[in-house]
Amino acid sequence: MEFSITKSQLKSLNGFAVSADDEIANKWLETHSSLYGQGTPHGFNYVQRMTSMGVEHYFSKQAFQLFKMKIIN
């Protein structure tokens, strides 16, 4: 499956880029990540985080209605 969103819809999302600085990123993740931390709400619909393999993109459940799904063979 492939999911897509238009550039204008992506720009309309309340987004945040987690700092590339490991100490700052880890502190933010410890506070706001449901997987790695306390899961304190942060109010963003779109969060980006740089990793050694590239950028990870996280979307809130409210953002998923904007995506179009395509089945790929």
Coordinates of C-alpha atoms in Angstrom, one line a residue:
M1 CA 0.0 0.0 0.0
E2 CA 1.1 3.5 -0.7
F3 CA -0.2 6.6 1.2
S4 CA 0.0 10.1 -0.2
I5 CA -0.9 13.6 0.9
T6 CA -0.8 16.8 -1.1
K7 CA 1.9 19.3 -0.4
S8 CA -0.6 21.9 0.6
Q9 CA -2.3 19.5 3.0
L10 CA 1.1 18.6 4.5
K11 CA 2.0 22.3 4.9
S12 CA -1.4 22.9 6.6
L13 CA -0.6 20.4 9.4
N14 CA 0.6 21.8 12.7
G15 CA 4.2 20.4 12.5
F16 CA 7.3 20.2 14.5
A17 CA 10.9 19.0 13.7
V18 CA 12.6 17.3 16.6
S19 CA 16.1 18.8 17.1
A20 CA 19.0 16.9 15.5
D21 CA 20.9 17.5 18.8
D22 CA 20.7 14.1 20.5
E23 CA 20.4 15.5 24.0
I24 CA 17.5 17.8 23.1
A25 CA 15.8 15.1 20.9
N26 CA 16.1 12.5 23.7
K27 CA 14.6 14.9 26.2
W28 CA 11.7 15.7 23.9
L29 CA 11.1 12.0 23.2
E30 CA 11.2 11.1 26.9
T31 CA 8.4 13.6 27.5
H32 CA 6.2 13.2 24.4
S33 CA 6.8 9.8 22.9
S34 CA 4.2 7.1 23.8
L35 CA 6.7 4.5 22.7
Y36 CA 9.9 5.8 24.3
G37 CA 8.6 8.1 27.1
Q38 CA 5.7 9.4 29.1
G39 CA 3.4 10.1 26.2
T40 CA 2.6 13.7 27.3
P41 CA 0.5 15.3 24.6
H42 CA 2.3 17.8 22.4
G43 CA -0.5 19.1 20.1
F44 CA 1.3 18.5 16.8
N45 CA -0.3 16.7 13.9
Y46 CA 3.0 16.0 12.1
V47 CA 6.4 15.4 13.7
Q48 CA 9.7 14.8 11.9
R49 CA 12.8 13.3 13.5
M50 CA 16.2 12.8 11.8
T51 CA 17.8 9.3 12.3
S52 CA 20.9 7.7 10.9
M53 CA 18.8 6.2 8.1
G54 CA 16.9 9.4 7.2
V55 CA 13.9 11.4 8.4
E56 CA 11.1 9.6 10.2
H57 CA 7.6 11.1 9.8
Y58 CA 5.0 10.7 12.5
F59 CA 1.4 11.7 12.0
S60 CA -1.4 12.1 14.6
K61 CA -4.6 10.1 14.1
Q62 CA -6.4 13.3 13.1
A63 CA -4.1 13.7 10.1
F64 CA -4.8 10.2 8.6
Q65 CA -8.1 11.4 7.0
L66 CA -6.1 13.6 4.7
F67 CA -4.1 10.6 3.2
K68 CA -5.2 8.8 0.0
M69 CA -4.4 5.1 -0.1
K70 CA -3.3 3.2 -3.2
I71 CA -2.8 -0.5 -3.5
I72 CA 0.5 -1.4 -5.3
N73 CA 1.0 -4.7 -7.0

